[in-house]
Amino acid sequence: MKRIIWIYLVSLIVATAIVFLSLQQRQEPKRTGPDAYIPIRTITPLEAAVIIVSNSNRKPDSYARIIIVDLTDKNAVILTRNYVIPTEFPTQHIPESYDGVTINGKSFRIVSNSWENYVCQYVVDRIALEQILGYHLSMTEKSDIKKNGFNKDKISFSSKKIWMYMISEILAISILLTIIIEIFTKLHFLLWLPCLTTLDIALALYVKWYSPAFFDADNFFQRIIIEEIPLRFSLGVGYLLFNNLFLLPIISSLSLATYIIYRSTILLRNKKIT
């Protein structure tokens, strides 16, 4: 028992460091091929203003990109289907293929935060947002959720819950590390691959529940790091197995069967000796 507690405490320290370092890397938004990295923070007033401006430029029959659901003296609570990425293009040379907006001499690209019915919730500094927009928001300007088609959408990320995400991932990763150490130190090597494969499947199911927008046509990363672990493990093992992921469960099953035969042989041999 003391050994397990010690391993878990060390794993907890390592997991905390991993999550905090990863959080620092996830402050800036990215879009790389099929991977969409939503910033793990509240969006800035400038980013919110960019989406609001782009929302006013959208086609009349298209869904709203952003709505204001609450206003206080200091903050505006918004829901949005998009996030923005600063572009490297000069203001006057944004490609037509990009959904771009220019504010305060800076150009931004508008990208979706998922392909399904998910929205992100942010709390934005109201005063700073109004200064950028050039007009005052009022309670009467709060958006109608149903009218703008947001009533069927689920909140997949909330800037109010970042601490919850951090704690959840620290606990999940520390448990994961403890289990992996136990697998490699306590179990026969023939059981390593089937156990790791089972762990990978369990992690994927956890991610499906914990970060529902991730499983889409693309990979929409809306959490700190936990989404990447089963994905990278599967792809890494799949690459080692000639990039064929379907071989992973097959080889895991063969390894498990080999271990069962091996153990059965030992038991029969011991039985004959006695």
PDB file of C-alpha atoms in Angstrom:
ATOM      1  CA  MET A   1       0.000   0.000   0.000  1.00  0.00           C
ATOM      2  CA  LYS A   2       2.824   2.391   0.874  1.00  0.00           C
ATOM      3  CA  ARG A   3       4.417   1.704  -2.505  1.00  0.00           C
ATOM      4  CA  ILE A   4       1.222   2.605  -4.396  1.00  0.00           C
ATOM      5  CA  ILE A   5       0.775   5.796  -2.377  1.00  0.00           C
ATOM      6  CA  TRP A   6       4.381   6.796  -3.032  1.00  0.00           C
ATOM      7  CA  ILE A   7       4.052   6.112  -6.777  1.00  0.00           C
ATOM      8  CA  TYR A   8       0.803   8.072  -6.919  1.00  0.00           C
ATOM      9  CA  LEU A   9       2.292  11.081  -5.095  1.00  0.00           C
ATOM     10  CA  VAL A  10       5.219  11.186  -7.527  1.00  0.00           C
ATOM     11  CA  SER A  11       2.793  10.781 -10.452  1.00  0.00           C
ATOM     12  CA  LEU A  12       0.675  13.605  -9.029  1.00  0.00           C
ATOM     13  CA  ILE A  13       3.685  15.946  -8.991  1.00  0.00           C
ATOM     14  CA  VAL A  14       4.630  14.982 -12.557  1.00  0.00           C
ATOM     15  CA  ALA A  15       1.019  15.361 -13.762  1.00  0.00           C
ATOM     16  CA  THR A  16       0.741  18.809 -12.154  1.00  0.00           C
ATOM     17  CA  ALA A  17       3.901  19.954 -13.929  1.00  0.00           C
ATOM     18  CA  ILE A  18       2.690  18.539 -17.270  1.00  0.00           C
ATOM     19  CA  VAL A  19      -0.702  20.262 -17.015  1.00  0.00           C
ATOM     20  CA  PHE A  20       0.726  23.641 -15.964  1.00  0.00           C
ATOM     21  CA  LEU A  21       3.368  23.617 -18.713  1.00  0.00           C
ATOM     22  CA  SER A  22       0.816  22.504 -21.304  1.00  0.00           C
ATOM     23  CA  LEU A  23      -1.574  25.233 -20.184  1.00  0.00           C
ATOM     24  CA  GLN A  24       1.078  27.835 -20.918  1.00  0.00           C
ATOM     25  CA  GLN A  25       1.492  26.396 -24.419  1.00  0.00           C
ATOM     26  CA  ARG A  26      -2.267  26.463 -25.014  1.00  0.00           C
ATOM     27  CA  GLN A  27      -2.777  30.190 -24.436  1.00  0.00           C
ATOM     28  CA  GLU A  28      -2.509  31.029 -28.123  1.00  0.00           C
ATOM     29  CA  PRO A  29      -5.027  29.678 -30.663  1.00  0.00           C
ATOM     30  CA  LYS A  30      -3.866  27.512 -33.575  1.00  0.00           C
ATOM     31  CA  ARG A  31      -5.326  25.766 -36.600  1.00  0.00           C
ATOM     32  CA  THR A  32      -3.044  23.175 -38.161  1.00  0.00           C
ATOM     33  CA  GLY A  33      -4.528  20.885 -40.789  1.00  0.00           C
ATOM     34  CA  PRO A  34      -7.306  18.885 -39.096  1.00  0.00           C
ATOM     35  CA  ASP A  35      -6.240  20.043 -35.629  1.00  0.00           C
ATOM     36  CA  ALA A  36      -8.006  23.066 -34.113  1.00  0.00           C
ATOM     37  CA  TYR A  37      -6.502  24.322 -30.862  1.00  0.00           C
ATOM     38  CA  ILE A  38      -8.994  26.561 -29.073  1.00  0.00           C
ATOM     39  CA  PRO A  39      -7.170  28.847 -26.586  1.00  0.00           C
ATOM     40  CA  ILE A  40      -7.506  27.613 -23.002  1.00  0.00           C
ATOM     41  CA  ARG A  41      -8.358  31.033 -21.565  1.00  0.00           C
ATOM     42  CA  THR A  42     -11.058  33.619 -21.934  1.00  0.00           C
ATOM     43  CA  ILE A  43     -10.844  35.424 -25.249  1.00  0.00           C
ATOM     44  CA  THR A  44      -9.560  38.983 -25.217  1.00  0.00           C
ATOM     45  CA  PRO A  45     -11.870  41.971 -25.808  1.00  0.00           C
ATOM     46  CA  LEU A  46     -10.184  42.416 -29.205  1.00  0.00           C
ATOM     47  CA  GLU A  47     -10.892  38.803 -30.183  1.00  0.00           C
ATOM     48  CA  ALA A  48     -14.505  39.162 -29.054  1.00  0.00           C
ATOM     49  CA  ALA A  49     -14.829  42.376 -31.082  1.00  0.00           C
ATOM     50  CA  VAL A  50     -13.434  40.608 -34.169  1.00  0.00           C
ATOM     51  CA  ILE A  51     -16.119  37.903 -33.938  1.00  0.00           C
ATOM     52  CA  ILE A  52     -18.848  40.509 -33.330  1.00  0.00           C
ATOM     53  CA  VAL A  53     -17.755  42.449 -36.427  1.00  0.00           C
ATOM     54  CA  SER A  54     -17.562  39.267 -38.500  1.00  0.00           C
ATOM     55  CA  ASN A  55     -21.016  38.352 -37.222  1.00  0.00           C
ATOM     56  CA  SER A  56     -22.457  41.561 -38.651  1.00  0.00           C
ATOM     57  CA  ASN A  57     -20.833  40.755 -42.027  1.00  0.00           C
ATOM     58  CA  ARG A  58     -22.278  37.238 -42.321  1.00  0.00           C
ATOM     59  CA  LYS A  59     -24.963  36.252 -44.797  1.00  0.00           C
ATOM     60  CA  PRO A  60     -28.525  37.009 -43.620  1.00  0.00           C
ATOM     61  CA  ASP A  61     -29.596  33.356 -43.724  1.00  0.00           C
ATOM     62  CA  SER A  62     -26.562  32.004 -41.822  1.00  0.00           C
ATOM     63  CA  TYR A  63     -26.385  31.233 -38.116  1.00  0.00           C
ATOM     64  CA  ALA A  64     -25.126  33.868 -35.691  1.00  0.00           C
ATOM     65  CA  ARG A  65     -21.504  33.459 -34.703  1.00  0.00           C
ATOM     66  CA  ILE A  66     -21.700  35.122 -31.328  1.00  0.00           C
ATOM     67  CA  ILE A  67     -24.381  36.215 -28.885  1.00  0.00           C
ATOM     68  CA  ILE A  68     -24.335  38.104 -25.602  1.00  0.00           C
ATOM     69  CA  VAL A  69     -26.227  36.204 -22.917  1.00  0.00           C
ATOM     70  CA  ASP A  70     -25.491  38.391 -19.896  1.00  0.00           C
ATOM     71  CA  LEU A  71     -24.154  41.841 -19.059  1.00  0.00           C
ATOM     72  CA  THR A  72     -22.867  43.286 -15.809  1.00  0.00           C
ATOM     73  CA  ASP A  73     -21.198  46.613 -15.138  1.00  0.00           C
ATOM     74  CA  LYS A  74     -17.788  44.986 -15.674  1.00  0.00           C
ATOM     75  CA  ASN A  75     -18.271  41.921 -17.844  1.00  0.00           C
ATOM     76  CA  ALA A  76     -20.101  40.510 -20.839  1.00  0.00           C
ATOM     77  CA  VAL A  77     -20.868  36.801 -20.960  1.00  0.00           C
ATOM     78  CA  ILE A  78     -20.866  35.554 -24.534  1.00  0.00           C
ATOM     79  CA  LEU A  79     -21.456  32.336 -26.448  1.00  0.00           C
ATOM     80  CA  THR A  80     -19.693  31.803 -29.749  1.00  0.00           C
ATOM     81  CA  ARG A  81     -19.198  29.165 -32.429  1.00  0.00           C
ATOM     82  CA  ASN A  82     -15.843  30.648 -33.445  1.00  0.00           C
ATOM     83  CA  TYR A  83     -12.416  31.711 -32.321  1.00  0.00           C
ATOM     84  CA  VAL A  84      -9.867  33.935 -34.054  1.00  0.00           C
ATOM     85  CA  ILE A  85      -6.270  33.508 -35.176  1.00  0.00           C
ATOM     86  CA  PRO A  86      -3.957  36.451 -35.905  1.00  0.00           C
ATOM     87  CA  THR A  87      -2.832  36.281 -39.539  1.00  0.00           C
ATOM     88  CA  GLU A  88       0.551  37.035 -41.020  1.00  0.00           C
ATOM     89  CA  PHE A  89      -1.043  38.829 -43.970  1.00  0.00           C
ATOM     90  CA  PRO A  90      -0.995  42.605 -44.326  1.00  0.00           C
ATOM     91  CA  THR A  91      -4.396  44.221 -43.814  1.00  0.00           C
ATOM     92  CA  GLN A  92      -5.090  44.693 -47.518  1.00  0.00           C
ATOM     93  CA  HIS A  93      -3.915  41.251 -48.606  1.00  0.00           C
ATOM     94  CA  ILE A  94      -6.046  38.771 -46.664  1.00  0.00           C
ATOM     95  CA  PRO A  95      -6.753  35.860 -49.052  1.00  0.00           C
ATOM     96  CA  GLU A  96     -10.370  35.516 -50.188  1.00  0.00           C
ATOM     97  CA  SER A  97     -10.363  31.908 -48.948  1.00  0.00           C
ATOM     98  CA  TYR A  98      -9.856  33.240 -45.439  1.00  0.00           C
ATOM     99  CA  ASP A  99     -12.769  34.532 -43.443  1.00  0.00           C
ATOM    100  CA  GLY A 100     -10.880  37.611 -42.326  1.00  0.00           C
ATOM    101  CA  VAL A 101     -11.549  40.739 -40.302  1.00  0.00           C
ATOM    102  CA  THR A 102      -9.325  43.739 -39.685  1.00  0.00           C
ATOM    103  CA  ILE A 103      -9.542  45.808 -36.499  1.00  0.00           C
ATOM    104  CA  ASN A 104      -7.109  48.422 -35.195  1.00  0.00           C
ATOM    105  CA  GLY A 105      -4.728  47.707 -38.058  1.00  0.00           C
ATOM    106  CA  LYS A 106      -4.517  43.990 -37.249  1.00  0.00           C
ATOM    107  CA  SER A 107      -5.949  41.201 -39.371  1.00  0.00           C
ATOM    108  CA  PHE A 108      -7.550  38.046 -37.995  1.00  0.00           C
ATOM    109  CA  ARG A 109      -8.874  34.817 -39.421  1.00  0.00           C
ATOM    110  CA  ILE A 110     -12.236  33.523 -38.166  1.00  0.00           C
ATOM    111  CA  VAL A 111     -12.355  29.749 -37.607  1.00  0.00           C
ATOM    112  CA  SER A 112     -14.960  27.391 -36.191  1.00  0.00           C
ATOM    113  CA  ASN A 113     -14.602  25.825 -32.739  1.00  0.00           C
ATOM    114  CA  SER A 114     -16.361  22.629 -33.902  1.00  0.00           C
ATOM    115  CA  TRP A 115     -18.431  21.241 -36.775  1.00  0.00           C
ATOM    116  CA  GLU A 116     -21.237  20.070 -34.513  1.00  0.00           C
ATOM    117  CA  ASN A 117     -23.686  21.865 -32.206  1.00  0.00           C
ATOM    118  CA  TYR A 118     -21.175  23.102 -29.659  1.00  0.00           C
ATOM    119  CA  VAL A 119     -20.420  26.616 -28.479  1.00  0.00           C
ATOM    120  CA  CYS A 120     -17.777  28.123 -26.206  1.00  0.00           C
ATOM    121  CA  GLN A 121     -18.636  30.411 -23.315  1.00  0.00           C
ATOM    122  CA  TYR A 122     -16.418  33.338 -22.331  1.00  0.00           C
ATOM    123  CA  VAL A 123     -16.464  36.175 -19.832  1.00  0.00           C
ATOM    124  CA  VAL A 124     -15.075  39.327 -21.470  1.00  0.00           C
ATOM    125  CA  ASP A 125     -14.158  42.727 -20.040  1.00  0.00           C
ATOM    126  CA  ARG A 126     -17.187  44.798 -21.053  1.00  0.00           C
ATOM    127  CA  ILE A 127     -15.566  48.232 -20.836  1.00  0.00           C
ATOM    128  CA  ALA A 128     -12.580  47.216 -22.988  1.00  0.00           C
ATOM    129  CA  LEU A 129     -14.897  45.530 -25.487  1.00  0.00           C
ATOM    130  CA  GLU A 130     -17.072  48.641 -25.785  1.00  0.00           C
ATOM    131  CA  GLN A 131     -14.004  50.815 -26.351  1.00  0.00           C
ATOM    132  CA  ILE A 132     -12.895  48.644 -29.277  1.00  0.00           C
ATOM    133  CA  LEU A 133     -16.390  48.448 -30.768  1.00  0.00           C
ATOM    134  CA  GLY A 134     -16.922  52.188 -30.354  1.00  0.00           C
ATOM    135  CA  TYR A 135     -20.360  51.921 -28.786  1.00  0.00           C
ATOM    136  CA  HIS A 136     -21.969  50.960 -25.476  1.00  0.00           C
ATOM    137  CA  LEU A 137     -23.638  47.604 -24.986  1.00  0.00           C
ATOM    138  CA  SER A 138     -26.941  47.675 -23.140  1.00  0.00           C
ATOM    139  CA  MET A 139     -29.127  45.091 -21.441  1.00  0.00           C
ATOM    140  CA  THR A 140     -31.624  45.437 -24.288  1.00  0.00           C
ATOM    141  CA  GLU A 141     -28.937  44.206 -26.689  1.00  0.00           C
ATOM    142  CA  LYS A 142     -28.666  40.828 -25.031  1.00  0.00           C
ATOM    143  CA  SER A 143     -29.177  38.250 -27.732  1.00  0.00           C
ATOM    144  CA  ASP A 144     -32.161  35.958 -28.068  1.00  0.00           C
ATOM    145  CA  ILE A 145     -30.718  32.445 -27.764  1.00  0.00           C
ATOM    146  CA  LYS A 146     -33.568  30.731 -29.587  1.00  0.00           C
ATOM    147  CA  LYS A 147     -33.811  33.344 -32.340  1.00  0.00           C
ATOM    148  CA  ASN A 148     -30.097  33.018 -33.111  1.00  0.00           C
ATOM    149  CA  GLY A 149     -30.153  29.221 -33.185  1.00  0.00           C
ATOM    150  CA  PHE A 150     -28.124  28.712 -29.997  1.00  0.00           C
ATOM    151  CA  ASN A 151     -30.875  26.923 -28.079  1.00  0.00           C
ATOM    152  CA  LYS A 152     -29.871  23.514 -29.494  1.00  0.00           C
ATOM    153  CA  ASP A 153     -26.156  24.000 -28.878  1.00  0.00           C
ATOM    154  CA  LYS A 154     -24.248  22.642 -25.895  1.00  0.00           C
ATOM    155  CA  ILE A 155     -21.431  24.491 -24.138  1.00  0.00           C
ATOM    156  CA  SER A 156     -18.308  22.426 -24.796  1.00  0.00           C
ATOM    157  CA  PHE A 157     -15.817  24.877 -23.261  1.00  0.00           C
ATOM    158  CA  SER A 158     -16.247  27.555 -20.612  1.00  0.00           C
ATOM    159  CA  SER A 159     -13.574  29.974 -19.479  1.00  0.00           C
ATOM    160  CA  LYS A 160     -15.246  29.853 -16.050  1.00  0.00           C
ATOM    161  CA  LYS A 161     -14.226  26.199 -15.672  1.00  0.00           C
ATOM    162  CA  ILE A 162     -10.516  26.297 -16.481  1.00  0.00           C
ATOM    163  CA  TRP A 163      -9.598  25.455 -12.874  1.00  0.00           C
ATOM    164  CA  MET A 164     -11.949  22.476 -13.065  1.00  0.00           C
ATOM    165  CA  TYR A 165     -10.266  21.345 -16.281  1.00  0.00           C
ATOM    166  CA  MET A 166      -6.853  21.639 -14.632  1.00  0.00           C
ATOM    167  CA  ILE A 167      -7.831  19.615 -11.573  1.00  0.00           C
ATOM    168  CA  SER A 168      -9.598  16.976 -13.696  1.00  0.00           C
ATOM    169  CA  GLU A 169      -6.594  16.483 -15.946  1.00  0.00           C
ATOM    170  CA  ILE A 170      -4.073  16.429 -13.103  1.00  0.00           C
ATOM    171  CA  LEU A 171      -6.057  13.672 -11.400  1.00  0.00           C
ATOM    172  CA  ALA A 172      -6.596  11.741 -14.640  1.00  0.00           C
ATOM    173  CA  ILE A 173      -2.950  11.900 -15.717  1.00  0.00           C
ATOM    174  CA  SER A 174      -1.635  11.011 -12.252  1.00  0.00           C
ATOM    175  CA  ILE A 175      -3.888   7.940 -12.150  1.00  0.00           C
ATOM    176  CA  LEU A 176      -2.799   7.077 -15.695  1.00  0.00           C
ATOM    177  CA  LEU A 177       0.897   7.292 -14.793  1.00  0.00           C
ATOM    178  CA  THR A 178       0.380   5.168 -11.693  1.00  0.00           C
ATOM    179  CA  ILE A 179      -1.393   2.457 -13.703  1.00  0.00           C
ATOM    180  CA  ILE A 180       1.311   2.476 -16.400  1.00  0.00           C
ATOM    181  CA  ILE A 181       4.070   2.111 -13.801  1.00  0.00           C
ATOM    182  CA  GLU A 182       2.193  -0.794 -12.237  1.00  0.00           C
ATOM    183  CA  ILE A 183       1.744  -2.437 -15.651  1.00  0.00           C
ATOM    184  CA  PHE A 184       5.454  -2.283 -16.460  1.00  0.00           C
ATOM    185  CA  THR A 185       6.699  -3.270 -12.999  1.00  0.00           C
ATOM    186  CA  LYS A 186       4.167  -5.874 -11.895  1.00  0.00           C
ATOM    187  CA  LEU A 187       2.869  -7.623 -15.016  1.00  0.00           C
ATOM    188  CA  HIS A 188       4.472 -10.047 -17.460  1.00  0.00           C
ATOM    189  CA  PHE A 189       5.701  -8.370 -20.647  1.00  0.00           C
ATOM    190  CA  LEU A 190       3.153 -10.328 -22.707  1.00  0.00           C
ATOM    191  CA  LEU A 191       0.414  -8.406 -20.889  1.00  0.00           C
ATOM    192  CA  TRP A 192       1.861  -4.959 -21.532  1.00  0.00           C
ATOM    193  CA  LEU A 193       0.337  -4.350 -24.950  1.00  0.00           C
ATOM    194  CA  PRO A 194      -3.191  -5.676 -24.190  1.00  0.00           C
ATOM    195  CA  CYS A 195      -3.264  -3.684 -20.930  1.00  0.00           C
ATOM    196  CA  LEU A 196      -2.060  -0.496 -22.620  1.00  0.00           C
ATOM    197  CA  THR A 197      -4.565  -0.977 -25.442  1.00  0.00           C
ATOM    198  CA  THR A 198      -7.394  -1.365 -22.915  1.00  0.00           C
ATOM    199  CA  LEU A 199      -6.150   1.733 -21.093  1.00  0.00           C
ATOM    200  CA  ASP A 200      -6.083   3.648 -24.376  1.00  0.00           C
ATOM    201  CA  ILE A 201      -9.703   2.691 -25.110  1.00  0.00           C
ATOM    202  CA  ALA A 202     -10.737   3.729 -21.590  1.00  0.00           C
ATOM    203  CA  LEU A 203      -9.014   7.083 -22.061  1.00  0.00           C
ATOM    204  CA  ALA A 204     -10.741   7.625 -25.398  1.00  0.00           C
ATOM    205  CA  LEU A 205     -14.134   7.002 -23.742  1.00  0.00           C
ATOM    206  CA  TYR A 206     -13.197   9.424 -20.966  1.00  0.00           C
ATOM    207  CA  VAL A 207     -12.244  12.090 -23.517  1.00  0.00           C
ATOM    208  CA  LYS A 208     -15.532  11.499 -25.350  1.00  0.00           C
ATOM    209  CA  TRP A 209     -17.392  12.374 -22.152  1.00  0.00           C
ATOM    210  CA  TYR A 210     -15.015  15.052 -20.906  1.00  0.00           C
ATOM    211  CA  SER A 211     -14.441  16.895 -24.201  1.00  0.00           C
ATOM    212  CA  PRO A 212     -17.318  16.011 -26.548  1.00  0.00           C
ATOM    213  CA  ALA A 213     -16.377  18.446 -29.328  1.00  0.00           C
ATOM    214  CA  PHE A 214     -13.045  16.692 -29.854  1.00  0.00           C
ATOM    215  CA  PHE A 215     -14.607  13.757 -31.698  1.00  0.00           C
ATOM    216  CA  ASP A 216     -15.625  15.405 -34.928  1.00  0.00           C
ATOM    217  CA  ALA A 217     -14.537  15.423 -38.549  1.00  0.00           C
ATOM    218  CA  ASP A 218     -11.458  17.246 -37.245  1.00  0.00           C
ATOM    219  CA  ASN A 219      -9.740  17.214 -33.867  1.00  0.00           C
ATOM    220  CA  PHE A 220     -11.046  20.188 -31.874  1.00  0.00           C
ATOM    221  CA  PHE A 221      -8.831  20.483 -28.825  1.00  0.00           C
ATOM    222  CA  GLN A 222     -10.831  22.289 -26.141  1.00  0.00           C
ATOM    223  CA  ARG A 223      -8.991  20.939 -23.117  1.00  0.00           C
ATOM    224  CA  ILE A 224      -5.425  21.291 -21.877  1.00  0.00           C
ATOM    225  CA  ILE A 225      -3.689  18.039 -22.828  1.00  0.00           C
ATOM    226  CA  ILE A 226      -5.785  14.972 -21.955  1.00  0.00           C
ATOM    227  CA  GLU A 227      -7.278  14.738 -25.471  1.00  0.00           C
ATOM    228  CA  GLU A 228      -3.881  14.183 -27.040  1.00  0.00           C
ATOM    229  CA  ILE A 229      -2.788  11.265 -24.862  1.00  0.00           C
ATOM    230  CA  PRO A 230      -4.948   8.412 -26.277  1.00  0.00           C
ATOM    231  CA  LEU A 231      -4.741   9.952 -29.757  1.00  0.00           C
ATOM    232  CA  ARG A 232      -0.930  10.153 -29.777  1.00  0.00           C
ATOM    233  CA  PHE A 233      -0.572   6.743 -28.153  1.00  0.00           C
ATOM    234  CA  SER A 234      -2.768   5.075 -30.776  1.00  0.00           C
ATOM    235  CA  LEU A 235      -1.050   6.856 -33.649  1.00  0.00           C
ATOM    236  CA  GLY A 236       2.391   6.109 -32.217  1.00  0.00           C
ATOM    237  CA  VAL A 237       1.755   2.406 -31.760  1.00  0.00           C
ATOM    238  CA  GLY A 238      -0.030   2.322 -35.103  1.00  0.00           C
ATOM    239  CA  TYR A 239       3.031   3.863 -36.749  1.00  0.00           C
ATOM    240  CA  LEU A 240       5.283   1.239 -35.159  1.00  0.00           C
ATOM    241  CA  LEU A 241       2.921  -1.408 -36.516  1.00  0.00           C
ATOM    242  CA  PHE A 242       3.351  -0.168 -40.095  1.00  0.00           C
ATOM    243  CA  ASN A 243       0.769   2.561 -39.585  1.00  0.00           C
ATOM    244  CA  ASN A 244      -2.126   0.099 -39.423  1.00  0.00           C
ATOM    245  CA  LEU A 245      -4.178   0.762 -36.304  1.00  0.00           C
ATOM    246  CA  PHE A 246      -6.351  -2.320 -36.871  1.00  0.00           C
ATOM    247  CA  LEU A 247      -3.272  -4.450 -36.066  1.00  0.00           C
ATOM    248  CA  LEU A 248      -3.177  -3.081 -32.509  1.00  0.00           C
ATOM    249  CA  PRO A 249      -6.157  -5.065 -31.097  1.00  0.00           C
ATOM    250  CA  ILE A 250      -5.137  -8.124 -33.126  1.00  0.00           C
ATOM    251  CA  ILE A 251      -1.599  -8.180 -31.751  1.00  0.00           C
ATOM    252  CA  SER A 252      -2.917  -7.350 -28.269  1.00  0.00           C
ATOM    253  CA  SER A 253      -5.274 -10.336 -28.450  1.00  0.00           C
ATOM    254  CA  LEU A 254      -2.471 -12.615 -29.687  1.00  0.00           C
ATOM    255  CA  SER A 255      -0.224 -11.403 -26.885  1.00  0.00           C
ATOM    256  CA  LEU A 256      -2.942 -12.066 -24.299  1.00  0.00           C
ATOM    257  CA  ALA A 257      -3.615 -15.520 -25.779  1.00  0.00           C
ATOM    258  CA  THR A 258       0.107 -16.310 -25.700  1.00  0.00           C
ATOM    259  CA  TYR A 259       0.264 -15.311 -22.042  1.00  0.00           C
ATOM    260  CA  ILE A 260      -2.736 -17.504 -21.175  1.00  0.00           C
ATOM    261  CA  ILE A 261      -1.132 -20.490 -22.941  1.00  0.00           C
ATOM    262  CA  TYR A 262       2.185 -19.737 -21.232  1.00  0.00           C
ATOM    263  CA  ARG A 263       0.579 -19.604 -17.781  1.00  0.00           C
ATOM    264  CA  SER A 264      -1.472 -22.736 -18.445  1.00  0.00           C
ATOM    265  CA  THR A 265       1.680 -24.620 -19.461  1.00  0.00           C
ATOM    266  CA  ILE A 266       3.455 -23.582 -16.252  1.00  0.00           C
ATOM    267  CA  LEU A 267       0.483 -24.618 -14.111  1.00  0.00           C
ATOM    268  CA  LEU A 268       0.266 -28.025 -15.818  1.00  0.00           C
ATOM    269  CA  ARG A 269       3.996 -28.557 -15.395  1.00  0.00           C
ATOM    270  CA  ASN A 270       3.846 -27.663 -11.709  1.00  0.00           C
ATOM    271  CA  LYS A 271       0.853 -29.950 -11.241  1.00  0.00           C
ATOM    272  CA  LYS A 272       2.764 -32.908 -12.743  1.00  0.00           C
ATOM    273  CA  ILE A 273       5.754 -32.235 -10.526  1.00  0.00           C
ATOM    274  CA  THR A 274       3.633 -32.216  -7.381  1.00  0.00           C
TER     275      THR A 274
END
